[in-house]
PDB file of C-alpha atoms and ligand atoms in Angstrom:
ATOM      1  CA  UNK B 749      -5.284   4.906  17.235  1.00  0.00           C
ATOM      2  CA  UNK B 750      -3.918   3.699  14.039  1.00  0.00           C
ATOM      3  CA  UNK B 751      -5.077   6.681  11.960  1.00  0.00           C
ATOM      4  CA  UNK B 752      -4.117   9.024  14.729  1.00  0.00           C
ATOM      5  CA  UNK B 753      -0.314   7.884  14.330  1.00  0.00           C
ATOM      6  CA  UNK B 754      -0.508   9.007  10.773  1.00  0.00           C
ATOM      7  CA  UNK B 755      -2.054  12.254  11.795  1.00  0.00           C
ATOM      8  CA  UNK B 756       1.192  12.936  13.515  1.00  0.00           C
ATOM      9  CA  UNK B 757       2.633  13.540  10.143  1.00  0.00           C
ATOM     10  CA  UNK B 758       0.822  16.895   9.645  1.00  0.00           C
ATOM     11  CA  UNK B 759      -2.528  16.639  11.369  1.00  0.00           C
ATOM     12  CA  UNK B 760      -2.353  16.100  15.066  1.00  0.00           C
ATOM     13  CA  UNK B 761      -0.100  14.249  17.304  1.00  0.00           C
ATOM     14  CA  UNK B 762      -1.942  11.430  19.259  1.00  0.00           C
ATOM     15  CA  UNK B 763      -1.310   7.753  19.890  1.00  0.00           C
ATOM     16  CA  UNK B 764       2.472   8.007  19.493  1.00  0.00           C
ATOM     17  CA  UNK B 765       3.286   5.488  22.212  1.00  0.00           C
ATOM     18  CA  UNK B 766       0.891   2.696  21.046  1.00  0.00           C
ATOM     19  CA  UNK B 767       2.086   2.999  17.467  1.00  0.00           C
ATOM     20  CA  UNK B 768       5.841   3.209  18.720  1.00  0.00           C
ATOM     21  CA  UNK B 769       5.427  -0.279  20.308  1.00  0.00           C
ATOM     22  CA  UNK B 770       3.446  -1.659  17.348  1.00  0.00           C
ATOM     23  CA  UNK B 771       5.579  -0.637  14.499  1.00  0.00           C
ATOM     24  CA  UNK B 772       8.971  -0.634  16.293  1.00  0.00           C
ATOM     25  CA  UNK B 773       8.070  -4.061  17.866  1.00  0.00           C
ATOM     26  CA  UNK B 774       9.536  -2.512  20.890  1.00  0.00           C
ATOM     27  CA  UNK B 775       8.691  -3.495  24.361  1.00  0.00           C
ATOM     28  CA  UNK B 776       7.779  -0.687  26.793  1.00  0.00           C
ATOM     29  CA  UNK B 777      10.841  -1.012  28.914  1.00  0.00           C
ATOM     30  CA  UNK B 778      10.677   2.342  30.127  1.00  0.00           C
ATOM     31  CA  UNK B 779       7.316   1.988  31.687  1.00  0.00           C
ATOM     32  CA  UNK B 780       7.517   2.562  35.464  1.00  0.00           C
ATOM     33  CA  UNK B 781       4.204   2.863  37.446  1.00  0.00           C
ATOM     34  CA  UNK B 782       1.845   4.886  35.449  1.00  0.00           C
ATOM     35  CA  UNK B 783       4.500   6.884  33.654  1.00  0.00           C
ATOM     36  CA  UNK B 784       6.291   5.951  30.265  1.00  0.00           C
ATOM     37  CA  UNK B 785       8.768   7.816  28.556  1.00  0.00           C
ATOM     38  CA  UNK B 786       9.678   6.723  24.901  1.00  0.00           C
ATOM     39  CA  UNK B 787      12.385   9.020  23.504  1.00  0.00           C
ATOM     40  CA  UNK B 788      10.818  10.382  20.147  1.00  0.00           C
ATOM     41  CA  UNK B 789      14.124  10.933  18.530  1.00  0.00           C
ATOM     42  CA  UNK B 790      14.648   7.147  18.572  1.00  0.00           C
ATOM     43  CA  UNK B 791      11.916   6.450  16.382  1.00  0.00           C
ATOM     44  CA  UNK B 792      13.024   5.446  13.001  1.00  0.00           C
ATOM     45  CA  UNK B 793      11.450   6.877   9.813  1.00  0.00           C
ATOM     46  CA  UNK B 794       9.317   4.113   8.152  1.00  0.00           C
ATOM     47  CA  UNK B 795       8.360   3.520   4.699  1.00  0.00           C
ATOM     48  CA  UNK B 796       5.797   1.326   3.220  1.00  0.00           C
ATOM     49  CA  UNK B 797       6.373   0.589  -0.355  1.00  0.00           C
ATOM     50  CA  UNK B 798       3.212  -0.397  -2.319  1.00  0.00           C
ATOM     51  CA  UNK B 799       2.972  -1.722  -5.761  1.00  0.00           C
ATOM     52  CA  UNK B 800      -0.445  -1.902  -7.438  1.00  0.00           C
ATOM     53  CA  UNK B 801      -1.873  -3.332 -10.636  1.00  0.00           C
ATOM     54  CA  UNK B 802       0.626  -6.333 -10.934  1.00  0.00           C
ATOM     55  CA  UNK B 803       1.535  -8.987 -11.170  1.00  0.00           C
ATOM     56  CA  UNK B 804       2.822  -8.628 -14.639  1.00  0.00           C
ATOM     57  CA  UNK B 805       5.817  -9.030 -16.946  1.00  0.00           C
ATOM     58  CA  UNK B 806       7.728  -6.432 -14.776  1.00  0.00           C
ATOM     59  CA  UNK B 807       7.091  -8.085 -11.450  1.00  0.00           C
ATOM     60  CA  UNK B 808       9.885 -10.461 -11.366  1.00  0.00           C
ATOM     61  CA  UNK B 809      12.198  -7.568 -11.837  1.00  0.00           C
ATOM     62  CA  UNK B 810      10.726  -5.744  -9.163  1.00  0.00           C
ATOM     63  CA  UNK B 811      11.060  -8.693  -6.757  1.00  0.00           C
ATOM     64  CA  UNK B 812      14.793  -9.228  -7.645  1.00  0.00           C
ATOM     65  CA  UNK B 813      15.462  -5.371  -7.118  1.00  0.00           C
ATOM     66  CA  UNK B 814      13.785  -5.526  -3.799  1.00  0.00           C
ATOM     67  CA  UNK B 815      15.692  -8.575  -2.717  1.00  0.00           C
ATOM     68  CA  UNK B 816      18.774  -6.864  -3.853  1.00  0.00           C
ATOM     69  CA  UNK B 817      18.218  -4.057  -1.369  1.00  0.00           C
ATOM     70  CA  UNK B 818      16.629  -6.239   1.265  1.00  0.00           C
ATOM     71  CA  UNK B 819      13.340  -4.259   1.080  1.00  0.00           C
ATOM     72  CA  UNK B 820      10.000  -5.668   1.695  1.00  0.00           C
ATOM     73  CA  UNK B 821       6.824  -4.104   0.150  1.00  0.00           C
ATOM     74  CA  UNK B 822       3.254  -4.670  -0.219  1.00  0.00           C
ATOM     75  CA  UNK B 823       1.624  -5.636  -3.365  1.00  0.00           C
ATOM     76  CA  UNK B 824      -2.016  -4.883  -3.890  1.00  0.00           C
ATOM     77  CA  UNK B 825      -2.668  -7.419  -6.735  1.00  0.00           C
ATOM     78  CA  UNK B 826      -5.038  -7.892  -9.743  1.00  0.00           C
ATOM     79  CA  UNK B 827      -6.229 -10.955 -11.541  1.00  0.00           C
ATOM     80  CA  UNK B 828      -6.401 -10.064 -15.235  1.00  0.00           C
ATOM     81  CA  UNK B 829      -3.126 -11.554 -16.178  1.00  0.00           C
ATOM     82  CA  UNK B 830      -3.447 -15.253 -15.293  1.00  0.00           C
ATOM     83  CA  UNK B 831      -0.021 -16.117 -16.738  1.00  0.00           C
ATOM     84  CA  UNK B 832       1.614 -14.311 -13.878  1.00  0.00           C
ATOM     85  CA  UNK B 833      -0.788 -15.295 -11.114  1.00  0.00           C
ATOM     86  CA  UNK B 834       2.116 -17.597  -9.689  1.00  0.00           C
ATOM     87  CA  UNK B 835       4.059 -14.448  -8.875  1.00  0.00           C
ATOM     88  CA  UNK B 836       1.440 -13.637  -6.009  1.00  0.00           C
ATOM     89  CA  UNK B 837       2.968 -16.869  -4.398  1.00  0.00           C
ATOM     90  CA  UNK B 838       6.426 -15.791  -5.141  1.00  0.00           C
ATOM     91  CA  UNK B 839       5.917 -12.269  -3.505  1.00  0.00           C
ATOM     92  CA  UNK B 840       4.576 -13.882  -0.366  1.00  0.00           C
ATOM     93  CA  UNK B 841       7.454 -16.439  -0.155  1.00  0.00           C
ATOM     94  CA  UNK B 842       9.763 -13.599  -0.372  1.00  0.00           C
ATOM     95  CA  UNK B 843       8.163 -11.930   2.934  1.00  0.00           C
ATOM     96  CA  UNK B 844       6.259  -9.427   1.006  1.00  0.00           C
ATOM     97  CA  UNK B 845       2.539  -8.648   1.851  1.00  0.00           C
ATOM     98  CA  UNK B 846      -0.423  -9.279  -0.442  1.00  0.00           C
ATOM     99  CA  UNK B 847      -3.476  -7.037  -0.633  1.00  0.00           C
ATOM    100  CA  UNK B 848      -6.447  -6.927  -2.924  1.00  0.00           C
ATOM    101  CA  UNK B 849      -6.722  -4.143  -5.584  1.00  0.00           C
ATOM    102  CA  UNK B 850      -9.716  -5.839  -7.363  1.00  0.00           C
ATOM    103  CA  UNK B 851      -9.807  -8.593 -10.000  1.00  0.00           C
ATOM    104  CA  UNK B 852     -10.682  -6.670 -13.089  1.00  0.00           C
ATOM    105  CA  UNK B 853      -9.514  -3.155 -12.247  1.00  0.00           C
ATOM    106  CA  UNK B 854     -12.466  -2.135 -14.508  1.00  0.00           C
ATOM    107  CA  UNK B 855     -13.967   0.990 -12.941  1.00  0.00           C
ATOM    108  CA  UNK B 856     -17.168   0.847 -14.843  1.00  0.00           C
ATOM    109  CA  UNK B 857     -17.768  -2.475 -13.373  1.00  0.00           C
ATOM    110  CA  UNK B 858     -16.395  -2.451  -9.668  1.00  0.00           C
ATOM    111  CA  UNK B 859     -17.980   0.933  -8.972  1.00  0.00           C
ATOM    112  CA  UNK B 860     -21.299   0.268 -10.585  1.00  0.00           C
ATOM    113  CA  UNK B 861     -22.506  -1.107  -7.195  1.00  0.00           C
ATOM    114  CA  UNK B 862     -21.571  -2.456  -3.934  1.00  0.00           C
ATOM    115  CA  UNK B 863     -22.481  -5.970  -4.868  1.00  0.00           C
ATOM    116  CA  UNK B 864     -20.469  -5.718  -8.060  1.00  0.00           C
ATOM    117  CA  UNK B 865     -17.390  -4.395  -5.985  1.00  0.00           C
ATOM    118  CA  UNK B 866     -17.619  -7.240  -3.556  1.00  0.00           C
ATOM    119  CA  UNK B 867     -17.971  -9.808  -6.065  1.00  0.00           C
ATOM    120  CA  UNK B 868     -14.996  -8.624  -7.911  1.00  0.00           C
ATOM    121  CA  UNK B 869     -12.822  -8.422  -4.763  1.00  0.00           C
ATOM    122  CA  UNK B 870     -13.870 -11.703  -3.523  1.00  0.00           C
ATOM    123  CA  UNK B 871     -13.047 -13.096  -6.925  1.00  0.00           C
ATOM    124  CA  UNK B 872      -9.521 -11.870  -6.423  1.00  0.00           C
ATOM    125  CA  UNK B 873      -9.164 -12.996  -2.828  1.00  0.00           C
ATOM    126  CA  UNK B 874      -9.970 -16.509  -4.385  1.00  0.00           C
ATOM    127  CA  UNK B 875      -6.952 -16.264  -6.466  1.00  0.00           C
ATOM    128  CA  UNK B 876      -4.862 -14.996  -3.770  1.00  0.00           C
ATOM    129  CA  UNK B 877      -6.036 -17.870  -1.470  1.00  0.00           C
ATOM    130  CA  UNK B 878      -5.224 -20.315  -4.315  1.00  0.00           C
ATOM    131  CA  UNK B 879      -1.580 -18.772  -4.449  1.00  0.00           C
ATOM    132  CA  UNK B 880      -0.666 -18.266  -0.790  1.00  0.00           C
ATOM    133  CA  UNK B 881      -3.038 -20.568   1.301  1.00  0.00           C
ATOM    134  CA  UNK B 882      -5.277 -17.921   2.750  1.00  0.00           C
ATOM    135  CA  UNK B 883      -7.465 -15.015   2.024  1.00  0.00           C
ATOM    136  CA  UNK B 884      -6.154 -11.567   2.944  1.00  0.00           C
ATOM    137  CA  UNK B 885      -7.971  -8.556   4.819  1.00  0.00           C
ATOM    138  CA  UNK B 886      -6.259  -5.823   3.187  1.00  0.00           C
ATOM    139  CA  UNK B 887      -7.089  -3.737   0.185  1.00  0.00           C
ATOM    140  CA  UNK B 888      -6.625  -0.559  -1.950  1.00  0.00           C
ATOM    141  CA  UNK B 889      -9.228   0.880  -4.194  1.00  0.00           C
ATOM    142  CA  UNK B 890      -8.419   1.604  -7.680  1.00  0.00           C
ATOM    143  CA  UNK B 891      -8.145   5.172  -7.762  1.00  0.00           C
ATOM    144  CA  UNK B 892      -7.855   5.547  -4.175  1.00  0.00           C
ATOM    145  CA  UNK B 893     -10.871   6.048  -1.646  1.00  0.00           C
ATOM    146  CA  UNK B 894     -10.742   9.800  -2.781  1.00  0.00           C
ATOM    147  CA  UNK B 895     -11.455   8.981  -6.616  1.00  0.00           C
ATOM    148  CA  UNK B 896     -14.151  10.815  -8.265  1.00  0.00           C
ATOM    149  CA  UNK B 897     -14.143   8.892 -11.584  1.00  0.00           C
ATOM    150  CA  UNK B 898     -16.623   6.468  -9.733  1.00  0.00           C
ATOM    151  CA  UNK B 899     -19.219   9.090  -9.737  1.00  0.00           C
ATOM    152  CA  UNK B 900     -19.616   8.347 -13.223  1.00  0.00           C
ATOM    153  CA  UNK B 901     -20.864   4.852 -12.515  1.00  0.00           C
ATOM    154  CA  UNK B 902     -22.654   5.200  -9.099  1.00  0.00           C
ATOM    155  CA  UNK B 903     -23.021   8.363  -7.101  1.00  0.00           C
ATOM    156  CA  UNK B 904     -21.961   8.112  -3.409  1.00  0.00           C
ATOM    157  CA  UNK B 905     -20.318   4.663  -3.897  1.00  0.00           C
ATOM    158  CA  UNK B 906     -17.105   5.401  -2.138  1.00  0.00           C
ATOM    159  CA  UNK B 907     -18.986   6.657   0.791  1.00  0.00           C
ATOM    160  CA  UNK B 908     -20.822   3.433   0.833  1.00  0.00           C
ATOM    161  CA  UNK B 909     -17.696   1.383  -0.044  1.00  0.00           C
ATOM    162  CA  UNK B 910     -15.380   2.802   2.525  1.00  0.00           C
ATOM    163  CA  UNK B 911     -17.740   1.835   5.160  1.00  0.00           C
ATOM    164  CA  UNK B 912     -18.841  -1.433   3.869  1.00  0.00           C
ATOM    165  CA  UNK B 913     -15.249  -2.635   3.720  1.00  0.00           C
ATOM    166  CA  UNK B 914     -14.579  -1.886   7.215  1.00  0.00           C
ATOM    167  CA  UNK B 915     -17.866  -3.534   8.179  1.00  0.00           C
ATOM    168  CA  UNK B 916     -16.829  -6.739   6.542  1.00  0.00           C
ATOM    169  CA  UNK B 917     -13.449  -6.699   8.335  1.00  0.00           C
ATOM    170  CA  UNK B 918     -11.255  -5.352   5.491  1.00  0.00           C
ATOM    171  CA  UNK B 919      -8.790  -2.439   6.110  1.00  0.00           C
ATOM    172  CA  UNK B 920      -8.305  -0.290   3.074  1.00  0.00           C
ATOM    173  CA  UNK B 921      -4.862   1.802   2.553  1.00  0.00           C
ATOM    174  CA  UNK B 922      -4.627   4.780   0.455  1.00  0.00           C
ATOM    175  CA  UNK B 923      -1.078   6.660   0.262  1.00  0.00           C
ATOM    176  CA  UNK B 924       0.475   9.885   1.269  1.00  0.00           C
ATOM    177  CA  UNK B 925       3.408   9.699  -1.495  1.00  0.00           C
ATOM    178  CA  UNK B 926       3.939   8.444  -5.046  1.00  0.00           C
ATOM    179  CA  UNK B 927       6.422   8.120  -7.529  1.00  0.00           C
ATOM    180  CA  UNK B 928       4.177   9.688 -10.173  1.00  0.00           C
ATOM    181  CA  UNK B 929       4.032   6.569 -12.271  1.00  0.00           C
ATOM    182  CA  UNK B 930       0.111   6.936 -12.383  1.00  0.00           C
ATOM    183  CA  UNK B 931       0.900   9.251 -15.105  1.00  0.00           C
ATOM    184  CA  UNK B 932       2.004   7.398 -18.213  1.00  0.00           C
ATOM    185  CA  UNK B 933       5.357   8.722 -20.048  1.00  0.00           C
ATOM    186  CA  UNK B 934       7.091  10.097 -17.123  1.00  0.00           C
ATOM    187  CA  UNK B 935      10.970   9.604 -17.575  1.00  0.00           C
ATOM    188  CA  UNK B 936      12.989   7.618 -15.150  1.00  0.00           C
ATOM    189  CA  UNK B 937      14.454  10.699 -13.617  1.00  0.00           C
ATOM    190  CA  UNK B 938      11.123  12.340 -13.254  1.00  0.00           C
ATOM    191  CA  UNK B 939       9.809   9.236 -11.262  1.00  0.00           C
ATOM    192  CA  UNK B 940      13.078   9.277  -9.020  1.00  0.00           C
ATOM    193  CA  UNK B 941      12.616  13.161  -8.521  1.00  0.00           C
ATOM    194  CA  UNK B 942       8.773  12.665  -7.795  1.00  0.00           C
ATOM    195  CA  UNK B 943       9.378   9.835  -5.352  1.00  0.00           C
ATOM    196  CA  UNK B 944      11.996  11.896  -3.490  1.00  0.00           C
ATOM    197  CA  UNK B 945       9.945  15.051  -3.235  1.00  0.00           C
ATOM    198  CA  UNK B 946       6.797  13.541  -2.358  1.00  0.00           C
ATOM    199  CA  UNK B 947       8.277  11.482   0.584  1.00  0.00           C
ATOM    200  CA  UNK B 948       9.999  14.844   1.593  1.00  0.00           C
ATOM    201  CA  UNK B 949      10.581  14.948   5.463  1.00  0.00           C
ATOM    202  CA  UNK B 950       7.603  12.795   6.385  1.00  0.00           C
ATOM    203  CA  UNK B 951       8.471  10.270   9.226  1.00  0.00           C
ATOM    204  CA  UNK B 952       5.940   7.703   8.269  1.00  0.00           C
ATOM    205  CA  UNK B 953       5.345   7.270   4.446  1.00  0.00           C
ATOM    206  CA  UNK B 954       3.025   5.057   2.121  1.00  0.00           C
ATOM    207  CA  UNK B 955       4.591   5.215  -1.364  1.00  0.00           C
ATOM    208  CA  UNK B 956       2.142   4.373  -4.207  1.00  0.00           C
ATOM    209  CA  UNK B 957       4.005   2.797  -7.377  1.00  0.00           C
ATOM    210  CA  UNK B 958       2.760   0.202  -9.998  1.00  0.00           C
ATOM    211  CA  UNK B 959       4.048  -3.117 -11.232  1.00  0.00           C
ATOM    212  CA  UNK B 960       1.251  -3.528 -13.944  1.00  0.00           C
ATOM    213  CA  UNK B 961       1.949  -3.629 -17.504  1.00  0.00           C
ATOM    214  CA  UNK B 962       3.778  -0.612 -18.729  1.00  0.00           C
ATOM    215  CA  UNK B 963       5.617  -0.292 -15.604  1.00  0.00           C
ATOM    216  CA  UNK B 964       9.118  -0.346 -17.308  1.00  0.00           C
ATOM    217  CA  UNK B 965      10.301   3.078 -16.133  1.00  0.00           C
ATOM    218  CA  UNK B 966       9.326   2.376 -12.355  1.00  0.00           C
ATOM    219  CA  UNK B 967      11.350  -0.697 -12.628  1.00  0.00           C
ATOM    220  CA  UNK B 968      14.575   1.240 -13.904  1.00  0.00           C
ATOM    221  CA  UNK B 969      13.769   4.188 -11.129  1.00  0.00           C
ATOM    222  CA  UNK B 970      13.306   1.736  -8.249  1.00  0.00           C
ATOM    223  CA  UNK B 971      17.016   1.215  -7.296  1.00  0.00           C
ATOM    224  CA  UNK B 972      17.625   4.947  -7.170  1.00  0.00           C
ATOM    225  CA  UNK B 973      14.643   5.415  -4.955  1.00  0.00           C
ATOM    226  CA  UNK B 974      15.475   2.586  -2.668  1.00  0.00           C
ATOM    227  CA  UNK B 975      18.874   3.862  -2.269  1.00  0.00           C
ATOM    228  CA  UNK B 976      17.656   7.301  -1.590  1.00  0.00           C
ATOM    229  CA  UNK B 977      15.135   6.095   1.202  1.00  0.00           C
ATOM    230  CA  UNK B 978      17.881   4.088   2.910  1.00  0.00           C
ATOM    231  CA  UNK B 979      20.153   7.042   2.724  1.00  0.00           C
ATOM    232  CA  UNK B 980      17.488   9.040   4.393  1.00  0.00           C
ATOM    233  CA  UNK B 981      16.941   6.735   7.203  1.00  0.00           C
ATOM    234  CA  UNK B 982      13.870   4.925   6.211  1.00  0.00           C
ATOM    235  CA  UNK B 983      12.990   1.320   7.378  1.00  0.00           C
ATOM    236  CA  UNK B 984      11.055  -0.690   4.761  1.00  0.00           C
ATOM    237  CA  UNK B 985       7.909  -2.011   6.236  1.00  0.00           C
ATOM    238  CA  UNK B 986       5.155  -4.239   4.842  1.00  0.00           C
ATOM    239  CA  UNK B 987       1.547  -3.441   5.588  1.00  0.00           C
ATOM    240  CA  UNK B 988       0.401  -5.799   8.500  1.00  0.00           C
ATOM    241  CA  UNK B 989      -2.260  -5.699  11.313  1.00  0.00           C
ATOM    242  CA  UNK B 990       0.061  -3.062  13.227  1.00  0.00           C
ATOM    243  CA  UNK B 991       0.212  -0.769  10.325  1.00  0.00           C
ATOM    244  CA  UNK B 992      -1.678   2.513  10.516  1.00  0.00           C
ATOM    245  CA  UNK B 993      -4.429   3.091   7.963  1.00  0.00           C
ATOM    246  CA  UNK B 994      -3.933   6.258   5.931  1.00  0.00           C
ATOM    247  CA  UNK B 995      -7.258   7.118   4.292  1.00  0.00           C
ATOM    248  CA  UNK B 996      -7.611   9.884   1.761  1.00  0.00           C
ATOM    249  CA  UNK B 997     -10.776  12.374   2.090  1.00  0.00           C
ATOM    250  CA  UNK B 998     -13.836  10.514   0.389  1.00  0.00           C
ATOM    251  CA  UNK B 999     -15.227  12.568  -2.515  1.00  0.00           C
ATOM    252  CA  UNK B1000     -17.965  10.637  -3.744  1.00  0.00           C
TER     253      UNK B1000
HETATM  254 ZN1   ZN L2033      -4.669   0.597  -9.816  1.00  0.00          ZN
END
């Protein structure tokens, strides 16, 4: 059902009612007998801002900007920068969601075998638990579930992992828009432009951004993007149990 809701954005229209309730937190007041009518035009646009690769020296600034705009986001965290580990707790305390991105973010390591992948993400979950008091069940694959670079290390591993994580009770999230900051050396104005264009007219959006080392431009572009999304009528949502998954096509 969750996936169906995302399909509404271009693939199929099903399961709207359930997700309307889940994501708007609205009771089905209009239910009478077996019929229910929820006027679709009342549905607010929703955007899940997601930040990968942190925490880093840029994360505090990201948090300050989000606070200023009263925007909540989801951080898919890594563990390589121990000196910024405490920021995971800070993110959580400020109402943001925490997900696993992997501890090492080392493609050669994590995508060498399912065992290596799970060892790495469990290590990250231990770090998260130390910071926020419990483990988490949401994750994002480095490179997304659609990445092909993993083929270099293990043929078919994404096909295996996308199944295994679900079997183990995790949910994974890809994205359907980005500010383009995965490409280095993009100017602030290009990031703003990309972050606007990729969101487009979609009603439900998951935006990929980064707060790892080298995210200076992302930080500078963030206020303009937040203002734009607000102006376009988007509500900021964190990823939680009610969030529809958005899965890319698996290519390895
Ligand atoms: Zn990453």
